Coordinates of C-alpha atoms in Angstrom, one line a residue:
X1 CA 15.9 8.5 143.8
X2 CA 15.4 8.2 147.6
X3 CA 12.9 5.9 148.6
X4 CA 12.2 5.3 152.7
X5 CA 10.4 2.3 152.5
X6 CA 11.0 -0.6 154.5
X7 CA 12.7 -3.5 152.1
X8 CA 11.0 -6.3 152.2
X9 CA 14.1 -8.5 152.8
X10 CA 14.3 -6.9 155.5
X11 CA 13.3 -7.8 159.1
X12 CA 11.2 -4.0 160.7
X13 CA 12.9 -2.7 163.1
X14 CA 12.1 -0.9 166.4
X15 CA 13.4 2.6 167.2
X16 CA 13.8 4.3 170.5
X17 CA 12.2 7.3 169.2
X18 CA 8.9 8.1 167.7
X19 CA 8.6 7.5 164.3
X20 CA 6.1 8.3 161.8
X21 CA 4.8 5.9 159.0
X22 CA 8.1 6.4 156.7
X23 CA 10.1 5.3 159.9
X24 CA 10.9 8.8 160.1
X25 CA 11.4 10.4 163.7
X26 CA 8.4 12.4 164.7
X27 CA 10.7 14.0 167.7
X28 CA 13.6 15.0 168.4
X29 CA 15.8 14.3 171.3
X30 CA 19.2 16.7 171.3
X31 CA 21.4 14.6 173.8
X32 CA 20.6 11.3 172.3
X33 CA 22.6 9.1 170.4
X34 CA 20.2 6.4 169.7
X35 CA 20.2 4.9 166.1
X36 CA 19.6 5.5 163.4
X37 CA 18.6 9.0 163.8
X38 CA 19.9 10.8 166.6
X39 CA 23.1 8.7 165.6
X40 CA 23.1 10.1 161.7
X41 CA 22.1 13.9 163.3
X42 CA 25.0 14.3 165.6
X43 CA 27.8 12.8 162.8
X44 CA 26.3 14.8 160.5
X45 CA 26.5 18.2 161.9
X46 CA 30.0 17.0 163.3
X47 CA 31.0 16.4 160.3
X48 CA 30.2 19.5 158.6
X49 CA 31.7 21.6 161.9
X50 CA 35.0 20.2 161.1
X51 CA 34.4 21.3 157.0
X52 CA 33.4 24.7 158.2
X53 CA 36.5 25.1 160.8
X54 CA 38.6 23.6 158.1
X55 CA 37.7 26.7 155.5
X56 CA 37.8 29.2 158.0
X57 CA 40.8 28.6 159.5
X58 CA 42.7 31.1 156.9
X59 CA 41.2 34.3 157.7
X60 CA 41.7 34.8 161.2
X61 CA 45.8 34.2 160.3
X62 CA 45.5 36.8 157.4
X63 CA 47.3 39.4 159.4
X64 CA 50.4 36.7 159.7
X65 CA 49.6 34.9 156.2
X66 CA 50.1 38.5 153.7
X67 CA 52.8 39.5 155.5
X68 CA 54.8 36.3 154.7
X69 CA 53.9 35.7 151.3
X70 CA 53.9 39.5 150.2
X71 CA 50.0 39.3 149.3
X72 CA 48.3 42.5 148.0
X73 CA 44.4 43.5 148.8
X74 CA 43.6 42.1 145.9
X75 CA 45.5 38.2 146.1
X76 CA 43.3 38.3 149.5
X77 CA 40.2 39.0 148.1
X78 CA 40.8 37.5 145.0
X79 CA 41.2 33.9 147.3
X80 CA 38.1 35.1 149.4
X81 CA 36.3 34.7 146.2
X82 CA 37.9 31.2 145.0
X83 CA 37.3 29.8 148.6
X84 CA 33.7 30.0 147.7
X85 CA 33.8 29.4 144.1
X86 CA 35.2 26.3 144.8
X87 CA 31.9 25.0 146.7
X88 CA 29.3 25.9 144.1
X89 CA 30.2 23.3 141.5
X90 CA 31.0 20.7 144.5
X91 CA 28.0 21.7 146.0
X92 CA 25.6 21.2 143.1
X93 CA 27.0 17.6 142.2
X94 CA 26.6 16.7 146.1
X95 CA 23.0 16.7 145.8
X96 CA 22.5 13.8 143.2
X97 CA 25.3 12.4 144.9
X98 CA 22.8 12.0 147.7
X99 CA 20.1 10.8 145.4
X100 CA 22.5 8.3 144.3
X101 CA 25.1 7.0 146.9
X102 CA 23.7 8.5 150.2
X103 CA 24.8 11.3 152.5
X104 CA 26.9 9.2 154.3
X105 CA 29.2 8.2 151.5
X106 CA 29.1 10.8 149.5
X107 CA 29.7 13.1 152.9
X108 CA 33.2 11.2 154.2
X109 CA 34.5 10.7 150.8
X110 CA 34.6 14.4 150.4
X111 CA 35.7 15.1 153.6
X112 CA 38.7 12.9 153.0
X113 CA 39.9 13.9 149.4
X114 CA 39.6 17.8 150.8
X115 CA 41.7 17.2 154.5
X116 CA 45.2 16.6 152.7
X117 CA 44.2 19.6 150.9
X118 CA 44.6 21.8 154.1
X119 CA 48.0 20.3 154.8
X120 CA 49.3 21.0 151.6
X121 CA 49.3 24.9 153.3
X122 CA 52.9 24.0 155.0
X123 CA 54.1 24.4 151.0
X124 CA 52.5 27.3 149.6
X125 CA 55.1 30.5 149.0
X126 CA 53.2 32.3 145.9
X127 CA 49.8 33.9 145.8
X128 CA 49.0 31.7 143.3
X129 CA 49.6 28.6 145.3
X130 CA 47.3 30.5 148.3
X131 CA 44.2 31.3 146.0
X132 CA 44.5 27.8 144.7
X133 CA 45.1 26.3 148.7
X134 CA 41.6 28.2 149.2
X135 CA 39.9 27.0 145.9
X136 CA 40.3 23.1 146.8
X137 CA 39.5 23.6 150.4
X138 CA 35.6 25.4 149.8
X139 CA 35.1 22.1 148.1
X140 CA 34.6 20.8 151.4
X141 CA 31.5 23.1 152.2
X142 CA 29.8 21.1 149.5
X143 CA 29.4 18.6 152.7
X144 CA 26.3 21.0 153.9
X145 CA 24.1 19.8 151.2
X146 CA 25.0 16.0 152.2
X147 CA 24.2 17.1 155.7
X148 CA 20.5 18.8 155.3
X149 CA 19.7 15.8 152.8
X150 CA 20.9 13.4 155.4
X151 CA 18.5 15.1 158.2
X152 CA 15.3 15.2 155.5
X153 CA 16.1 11.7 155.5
X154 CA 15.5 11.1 159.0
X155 CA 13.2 13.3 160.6
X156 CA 9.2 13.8 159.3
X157 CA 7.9 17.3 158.8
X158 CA 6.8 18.2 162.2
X159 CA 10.2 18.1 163.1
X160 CA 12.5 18.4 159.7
X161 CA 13.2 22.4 160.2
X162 CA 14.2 22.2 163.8
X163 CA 16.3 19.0 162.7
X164 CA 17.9 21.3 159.7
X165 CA 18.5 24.2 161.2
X166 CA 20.6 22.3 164.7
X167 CA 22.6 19.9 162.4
X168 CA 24.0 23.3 160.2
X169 CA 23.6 26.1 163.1
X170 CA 25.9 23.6 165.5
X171 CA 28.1 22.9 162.2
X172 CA 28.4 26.8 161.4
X173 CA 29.8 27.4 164.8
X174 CA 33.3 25.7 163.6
X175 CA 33.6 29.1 161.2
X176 CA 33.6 31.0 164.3
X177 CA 35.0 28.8 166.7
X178 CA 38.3 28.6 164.2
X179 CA 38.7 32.3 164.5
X180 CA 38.8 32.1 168.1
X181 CA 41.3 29.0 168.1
X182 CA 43.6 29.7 164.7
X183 CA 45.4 32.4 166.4
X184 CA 46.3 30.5 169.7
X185 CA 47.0 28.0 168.4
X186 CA 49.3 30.1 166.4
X187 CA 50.9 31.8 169.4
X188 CA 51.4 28.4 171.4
X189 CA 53.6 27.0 168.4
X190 CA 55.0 30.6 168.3
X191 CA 55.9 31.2 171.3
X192 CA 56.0 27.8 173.5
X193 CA 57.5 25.3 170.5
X194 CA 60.1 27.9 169.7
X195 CA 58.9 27.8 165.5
X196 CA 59.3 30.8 163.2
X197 CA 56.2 32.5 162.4
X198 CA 56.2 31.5 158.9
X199 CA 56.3 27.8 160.3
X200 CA 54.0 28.5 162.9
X201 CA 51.1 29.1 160.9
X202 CA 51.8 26.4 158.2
X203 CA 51.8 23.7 161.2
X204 CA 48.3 25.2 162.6
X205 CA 46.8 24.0 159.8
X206 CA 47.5 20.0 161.0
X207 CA 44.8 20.6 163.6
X208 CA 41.5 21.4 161.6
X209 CA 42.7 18.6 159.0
X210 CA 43.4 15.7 160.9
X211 CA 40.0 17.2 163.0
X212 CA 38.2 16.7 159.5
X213 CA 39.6 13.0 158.3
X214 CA 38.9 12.0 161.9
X215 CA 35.3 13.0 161.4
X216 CA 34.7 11.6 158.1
X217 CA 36.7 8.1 159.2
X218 CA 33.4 8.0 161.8
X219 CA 30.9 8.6 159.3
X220 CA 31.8 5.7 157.5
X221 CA 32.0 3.8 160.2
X222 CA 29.0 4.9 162.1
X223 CA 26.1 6.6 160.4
X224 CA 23.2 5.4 158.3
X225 CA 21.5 6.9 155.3
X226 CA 18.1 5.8 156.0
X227 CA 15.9 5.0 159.0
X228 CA 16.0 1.3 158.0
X229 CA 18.9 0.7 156.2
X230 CA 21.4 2.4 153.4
X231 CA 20.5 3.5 149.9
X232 CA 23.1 1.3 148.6
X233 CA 20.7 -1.7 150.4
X234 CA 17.6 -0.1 148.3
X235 CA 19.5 -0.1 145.3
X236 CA 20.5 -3.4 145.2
X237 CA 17.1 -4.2 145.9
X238 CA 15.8 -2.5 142.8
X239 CA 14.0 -4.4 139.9
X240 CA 16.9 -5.2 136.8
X241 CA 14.9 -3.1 134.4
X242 CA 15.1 -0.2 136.0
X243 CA 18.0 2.2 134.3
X244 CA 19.9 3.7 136.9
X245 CA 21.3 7.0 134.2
X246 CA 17.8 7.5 132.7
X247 CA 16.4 7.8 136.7
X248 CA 19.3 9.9 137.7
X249 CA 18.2 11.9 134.8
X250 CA 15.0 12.3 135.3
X251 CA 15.5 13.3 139.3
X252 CA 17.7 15.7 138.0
X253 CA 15.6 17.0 135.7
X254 CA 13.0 17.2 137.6
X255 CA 14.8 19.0 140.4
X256 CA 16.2 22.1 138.5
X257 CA 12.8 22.6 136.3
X258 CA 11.1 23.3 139.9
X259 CA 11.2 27.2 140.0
X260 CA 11.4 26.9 143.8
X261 CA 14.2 25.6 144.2
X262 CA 15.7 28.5 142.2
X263 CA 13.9 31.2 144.5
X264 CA 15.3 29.2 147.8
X265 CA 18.6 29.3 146.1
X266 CA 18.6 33.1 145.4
X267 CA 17.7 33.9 148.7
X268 CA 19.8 31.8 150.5
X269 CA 22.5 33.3 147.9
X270 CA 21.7 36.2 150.8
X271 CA 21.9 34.6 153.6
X272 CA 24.2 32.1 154.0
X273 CA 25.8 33.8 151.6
X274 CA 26.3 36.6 153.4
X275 CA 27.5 34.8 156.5
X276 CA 30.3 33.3 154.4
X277 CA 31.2 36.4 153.2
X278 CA 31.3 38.0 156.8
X279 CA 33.3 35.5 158.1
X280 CA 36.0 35.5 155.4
X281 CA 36.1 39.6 156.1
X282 CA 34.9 40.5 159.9
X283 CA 38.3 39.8 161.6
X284 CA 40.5 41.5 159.2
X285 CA 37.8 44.5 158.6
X286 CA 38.1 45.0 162.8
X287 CA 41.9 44.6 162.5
X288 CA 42.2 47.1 159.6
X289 CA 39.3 50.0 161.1
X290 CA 39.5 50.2 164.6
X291 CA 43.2 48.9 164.9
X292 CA 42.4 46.0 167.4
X293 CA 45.6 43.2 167.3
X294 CA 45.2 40.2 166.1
X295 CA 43.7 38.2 168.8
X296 CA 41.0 40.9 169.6
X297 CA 39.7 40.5 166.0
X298 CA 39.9 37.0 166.2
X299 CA 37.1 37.5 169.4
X300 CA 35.0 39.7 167.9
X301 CA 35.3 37.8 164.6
X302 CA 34.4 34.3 166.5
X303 CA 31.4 35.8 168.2
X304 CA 29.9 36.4 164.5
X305 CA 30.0 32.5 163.8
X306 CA 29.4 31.1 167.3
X307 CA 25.5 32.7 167.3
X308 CA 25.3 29.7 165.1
X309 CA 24.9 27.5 168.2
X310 CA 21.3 29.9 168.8
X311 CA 20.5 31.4 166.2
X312 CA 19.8 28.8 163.0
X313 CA 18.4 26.5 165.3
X314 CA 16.0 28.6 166.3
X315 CA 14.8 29.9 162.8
X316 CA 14.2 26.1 162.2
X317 CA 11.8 26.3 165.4
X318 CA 10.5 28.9 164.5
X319 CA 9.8 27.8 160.9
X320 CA 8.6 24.5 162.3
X321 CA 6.0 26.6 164.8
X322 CA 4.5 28.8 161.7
X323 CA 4.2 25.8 159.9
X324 CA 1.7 24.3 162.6
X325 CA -0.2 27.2 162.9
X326 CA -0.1 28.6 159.5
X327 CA 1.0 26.2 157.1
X328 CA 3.8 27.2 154.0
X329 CA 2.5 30.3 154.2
X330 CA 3.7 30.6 158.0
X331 CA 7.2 29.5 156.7
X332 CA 7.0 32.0 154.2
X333 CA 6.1 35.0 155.7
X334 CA 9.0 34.1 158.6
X335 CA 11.6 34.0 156.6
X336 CA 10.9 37.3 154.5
X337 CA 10.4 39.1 158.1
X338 CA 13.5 37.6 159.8
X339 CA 15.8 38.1 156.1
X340 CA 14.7 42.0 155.8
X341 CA 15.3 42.9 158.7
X342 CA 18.8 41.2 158.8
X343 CA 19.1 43.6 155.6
X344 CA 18.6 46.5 157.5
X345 CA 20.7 45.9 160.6
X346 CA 23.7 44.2 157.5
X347 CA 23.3 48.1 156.6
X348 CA 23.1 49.7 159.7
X349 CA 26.4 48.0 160.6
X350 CA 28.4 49.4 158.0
X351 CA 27.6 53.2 159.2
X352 CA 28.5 52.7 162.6
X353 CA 31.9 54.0 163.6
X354 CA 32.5 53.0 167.2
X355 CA 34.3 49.8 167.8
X356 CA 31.6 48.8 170.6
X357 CA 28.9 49.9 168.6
X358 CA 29.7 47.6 165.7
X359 CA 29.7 44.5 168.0
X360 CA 26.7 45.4 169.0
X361 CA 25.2 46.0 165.8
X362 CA 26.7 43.0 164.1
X363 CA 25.6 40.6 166.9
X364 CA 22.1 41.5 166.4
X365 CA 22.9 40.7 162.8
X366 CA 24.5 37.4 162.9
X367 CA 21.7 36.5 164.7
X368 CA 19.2 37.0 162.7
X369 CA 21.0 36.1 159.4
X370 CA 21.4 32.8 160.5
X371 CA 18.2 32.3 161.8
X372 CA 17.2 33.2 157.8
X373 CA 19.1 30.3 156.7
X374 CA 17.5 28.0 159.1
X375 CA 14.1 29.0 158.1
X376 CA 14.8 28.4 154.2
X377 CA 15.5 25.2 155.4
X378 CA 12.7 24.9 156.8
X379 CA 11.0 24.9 153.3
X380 CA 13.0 23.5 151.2
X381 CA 12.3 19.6 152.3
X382 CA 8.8 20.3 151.0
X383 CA 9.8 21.8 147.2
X384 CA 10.0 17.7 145.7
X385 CA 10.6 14.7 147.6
X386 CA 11.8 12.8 144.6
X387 CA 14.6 15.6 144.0
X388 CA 15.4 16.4 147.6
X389 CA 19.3 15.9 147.1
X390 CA 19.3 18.2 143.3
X391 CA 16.7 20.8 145.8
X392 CA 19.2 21.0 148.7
X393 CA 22.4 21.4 145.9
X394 CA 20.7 23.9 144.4
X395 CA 19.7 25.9 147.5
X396 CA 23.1 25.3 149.0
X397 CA 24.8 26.7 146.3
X398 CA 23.1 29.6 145.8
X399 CA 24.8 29.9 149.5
X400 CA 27.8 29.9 147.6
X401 CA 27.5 31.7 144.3
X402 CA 25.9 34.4 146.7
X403 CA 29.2 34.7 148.6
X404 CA 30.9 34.8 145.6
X405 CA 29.1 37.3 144.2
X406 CA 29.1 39.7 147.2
X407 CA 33.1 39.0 148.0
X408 CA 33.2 40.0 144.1
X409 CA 31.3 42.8 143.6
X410 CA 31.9 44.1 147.1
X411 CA 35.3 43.6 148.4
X412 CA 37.8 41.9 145.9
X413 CA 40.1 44.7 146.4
X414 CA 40.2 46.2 143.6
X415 CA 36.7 48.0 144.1
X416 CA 36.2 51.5 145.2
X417 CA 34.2 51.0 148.0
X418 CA 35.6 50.4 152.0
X419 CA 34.8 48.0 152.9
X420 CA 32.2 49.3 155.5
X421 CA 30.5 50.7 152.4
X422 CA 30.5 47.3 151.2
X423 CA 29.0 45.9 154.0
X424 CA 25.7 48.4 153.9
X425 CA 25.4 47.7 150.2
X426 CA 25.3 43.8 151.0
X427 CA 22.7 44.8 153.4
X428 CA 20.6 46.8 150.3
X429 CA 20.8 43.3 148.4
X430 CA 19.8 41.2 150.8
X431 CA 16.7 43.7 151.2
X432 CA 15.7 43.4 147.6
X433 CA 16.5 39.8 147.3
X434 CA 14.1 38.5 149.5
X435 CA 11.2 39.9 147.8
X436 CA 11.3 36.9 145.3
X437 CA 9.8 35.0 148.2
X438 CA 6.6 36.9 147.1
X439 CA 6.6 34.5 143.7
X440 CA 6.8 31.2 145.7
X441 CA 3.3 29.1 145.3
X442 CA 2.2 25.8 146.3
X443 CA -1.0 24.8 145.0
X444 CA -1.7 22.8 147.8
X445 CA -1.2 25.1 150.2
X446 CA -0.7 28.7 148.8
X447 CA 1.9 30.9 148.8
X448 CA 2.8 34.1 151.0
X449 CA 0.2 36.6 148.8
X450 CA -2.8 34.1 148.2
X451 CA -4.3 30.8 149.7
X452 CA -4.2 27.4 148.1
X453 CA -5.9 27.3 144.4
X454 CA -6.6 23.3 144.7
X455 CA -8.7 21.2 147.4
X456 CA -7.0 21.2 151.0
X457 CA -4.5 18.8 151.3
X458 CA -2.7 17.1 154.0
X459 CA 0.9 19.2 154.9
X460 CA 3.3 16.7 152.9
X461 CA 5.9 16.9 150.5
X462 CA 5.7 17.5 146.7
X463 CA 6.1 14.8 144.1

C-alpha cells in the first residue's frame, strides 16, 4: 500500500513546482525536468515509448516477415492475438507490483527481462517460434500500468488526467513512430549494408531493443517513486508488526471487489484495445486492399499511432476541465461522448472504399479513440487510493484482453469476415460497450444518470 507521506526520518524537502499537501504537484510544466516529478514524468513515458516501439516493430515488416518464414493468415493473426495475450497476465501482476516495489523498479526490471527477448527475432525460422517471439514481447506493454501508477503518484487531482494522458499519449506514439522507421530501417540494411532480406529484418530488431534496455538502465538510475522518497524507503520505515502478505492481500482484495474498476477495464477493453488492435492490422490491411507497397502502408499506418502525441493528451485536458466544472459526472459524460462517437467513425471506416477516404476517416478516428483512453484515465486515480496500482492493472488489462478479444473474434484469419467488415463490427462493440459507463456511481459525487446520494464532499480519492 502506497502511502505519500513525508517520513519522519526524513528532512522535507522543497520542490521547484507547486505542490499540494501530499507533496504532490499541483501543475504541470511539459519542458521541465525538475525532480522528482517532472523528472519521474518524462522517464516514465520514455520508458513506455520504447515498450510500445518495441511491440510494434513486427507488423509494419509483415509484408517481408510471412514471406520468409512461409506464414499463413492464420500464423499472423494467430501471433497478433498472442502479442497481446501476453500483456494481460503481466499487466495485472504490474499493478501490485507498484503497490509493493514501486513503478520505478518494477518498470526497468520488466523492461530489461523483455529487450533480449526482441533480439532473440535474429533466430526464429518456424511459426511457432514467431507467435512465441510475439507472446514474450507484449509482456513489455505491462510497463503502462507502472507508468499511469507512477504519474498518480506524483501529480494531485487538478492535474492527474492531463499528467496521465501526456505520459501514455507521448508513449503510444513509439507504435506509430515504429511503423514509420521499421521499414527504413529495413531498406538501409538492405540496400546500403549489402544483407539479405531475411538478415535484414532480423538485425532491425537491435534497434528498438537496445532503445528499450537503454531506457530502463535510466530509470533505475534516475527516477523516483514518490515525491519525497521511494516506497522501498517507506517500507523500511514501517512498524515490525505490520504483515507485508496479509496487506498485499487485503489491497488486492480490495482492488478487484471495486466494481469500477471492472467497468474502466471493459471499456478501456474498447479503447485502447482497439488501438492495439489497429496498429497490429492498419499497415498490412492498406497493403492488402488498396495495394499500396510497403513503405506507403508503413505512412499511413504510422499516422494512426503518431495522433498519440495530440490526441490522449488532450482527453486528459479535457477530462481534467469537466472535472472542474462538473465534477465525476463531467468525466463521465466525456468519455461516453468522445468513445461513441469513436464507435461510429471505427464503423464508418470499414465501409469506405477509397484509399484517400479511409485516411481520412481513420484519422478522425485515431483521434478520438485515444483521446477515450486518456479520459478513462482521467477517472480511474479516483476509483481507491489504497488500490491504485490493482485499479490501474485491472484497467490496463482490460486494454489488453480487449485487443485480444477483437484480434480473436475479428481477424484471426480463420474468420469469415474481411477484414474491413471486421473493422465496422469493432466499431458496433465499442458502441455498445460504453454504455456500462451508465452503472458507474460515486456516492460522493454521483454518477453520469443521478447526483451524489451522501453529503457534498470535497473532490478526493476513494478509500
Amino acid at each position: 500500500m502506497i502511502h505519500t507521506y513525508l517520513p519522519t526520518t526524513m528532512e522535507p524537502q522543497k520542490f521547484s513546482i507547486a505542490v499540494d499537501s501530499d507533496h504532490k504537484a499541483t501543475e504541470f510544466r511539459i519542458f521541465s525536468l525538475s525532480s522528482p516529478h517532472m523528472r519521474a514524468f518524462h522517464l516514465a513515458w520514455l520508458s513506455l515509448f520504447t515498450c510500445f516501439f518495441s511491440t510494434f516493430s513486427i507488423p509494419p515488416l509483415l509484408p517481408i516477415i510471412r514471406q520468409d518464414l512461409n506464414l499463413s493468415p492464420s500464423d499472423i493473426g494467430t501471433a497478433g492475438i498472442a502479442a497481446f495475450a501476453g500483456s494481460i497476465i503481466s499487466r495485472l501482476a504490474m499493478g501490485p507490483a507498484c503497490d509493493l516495489f514501486g513503478p520505478r523498479l518494477a518498470s526497468a526490471t520488466l523492461s530489461l527481462a523483455t529487450a533480449p527477448v526482441l533480439l532473440s527475432a535474429a533466430f526464429i525460422s518456424t511459426p511457432l517460434q514467431f507467435i512465441l517471439l510475439r507472446f514474450f514481447i507484449g509482456f513489455s506493454l505491462a510497463n503502462f500500468v507502472a507508468n499511469q501508477f507512477w504519474m498518480s503518484s506524483m501529480f494531485s487531482n487538478c492535474t492527474v488526467g492531463l499528467a496521465n494522458g501526456v505520459a501514455a499519449g507521448w508513449a503510444n506514439v513509439g507504435s506509430g513512430l515504429t511503423q514509420l522507421t521499421m521499414p527504413i530501417i529495413f531498406s538501409i540494411l538492405n540496400t546500403h549494408f549489402n544483407l539479405t532480406p531475411s538478415l535484414s529484418w532480423r538485425a532491425a530488431f537491435i534497434v528498438p531493443a537496445m532503445f528499450q534496455a537503454i531506457m530502463a538502465l535510466m530509470v533505475l538510475a534516475y527516477g523516483q517513486d514518490l515525491p519525497d522518497c521511494n516506497i522501498k524507503s517507506i517500507k523500511n520505515i514501517k512498524k515490525p508488526e505490520k504483515n507485508p502478505k496479509a496487506d498485499a492481500f487485503g489491497v488486492f482484495l480490495n482492488g478487484i471487489t471495486n466494481y469500477r474498476g471492472w467497468v474502466l477495464g471493459l471499456t478501456y477493453g474498447f479503447s485502447f484495445g482497439v488501438e492495439l488492435t489497429m496498429d497490429n492490422i492498419i499497415a498490412e490491411y492498406f497493403y492488402d486492399r488498396f495495394g499500396v507497397n510497403m513503405e506507403t502502408a508503413g505512412v499511413i499506418a504510422a499516422s494512426f499511432g503518431l495522433a498519440n502525441w495530440v490526441s490522449r493528451p488532450m482527453g486528459g485536458v479535457v477530462s481534467d476541465g469537466l472535472g472542474r466544472r462538473f465534477g465525476m459526472r463531467g468525466r463521465l459524460w466525456g468519455l461516453w461522448m468522445v468513445q461513441t462517437v469513436a464507435g461510429v467513425m471505427c464503423l464508418w471506416l470499414g465501409e469506405v472504399e477509397s484509399v484517400w477516404g479511409s485516411i481520412a476517416v481513420m484519422c478522425g478516428f485515431s483521434f478520438l479513440v485515444q483521446a477515450a483512453s486518456g479520459l478513462t484515465f482521467g477517472v480511474v486515480p479516483f476509483v481507491s487510493k489504497r488500490s491504485m496500482g490493482v485499479i490501474s492493472g485491472m484497467t490496463g488489462s482490460g486494454g489488453t484482453v480487449g485487443a485480444v478479444v477483437t484480434q480473436l473474434l475479428l481477424f484471426s484469419g480463420s474468420t469469415k469476415f474481411s477484414t474491413q467488415t471486421g473493422i465496422s463490427l469493432m466499431g458496433v462493440m465499442m458502441i455498445i460497450s460504453t454504455l456500462s459507463l451508465t452503472t458507474i456511481y460515486f456516492p460522493q459525487w454521483g454518477g453520469m444518470l443521478c447526483g451524489p446520494s451522501s453529503q457534498h464532499q470535497p473532490y478526493q480519492l476513494l478509500v
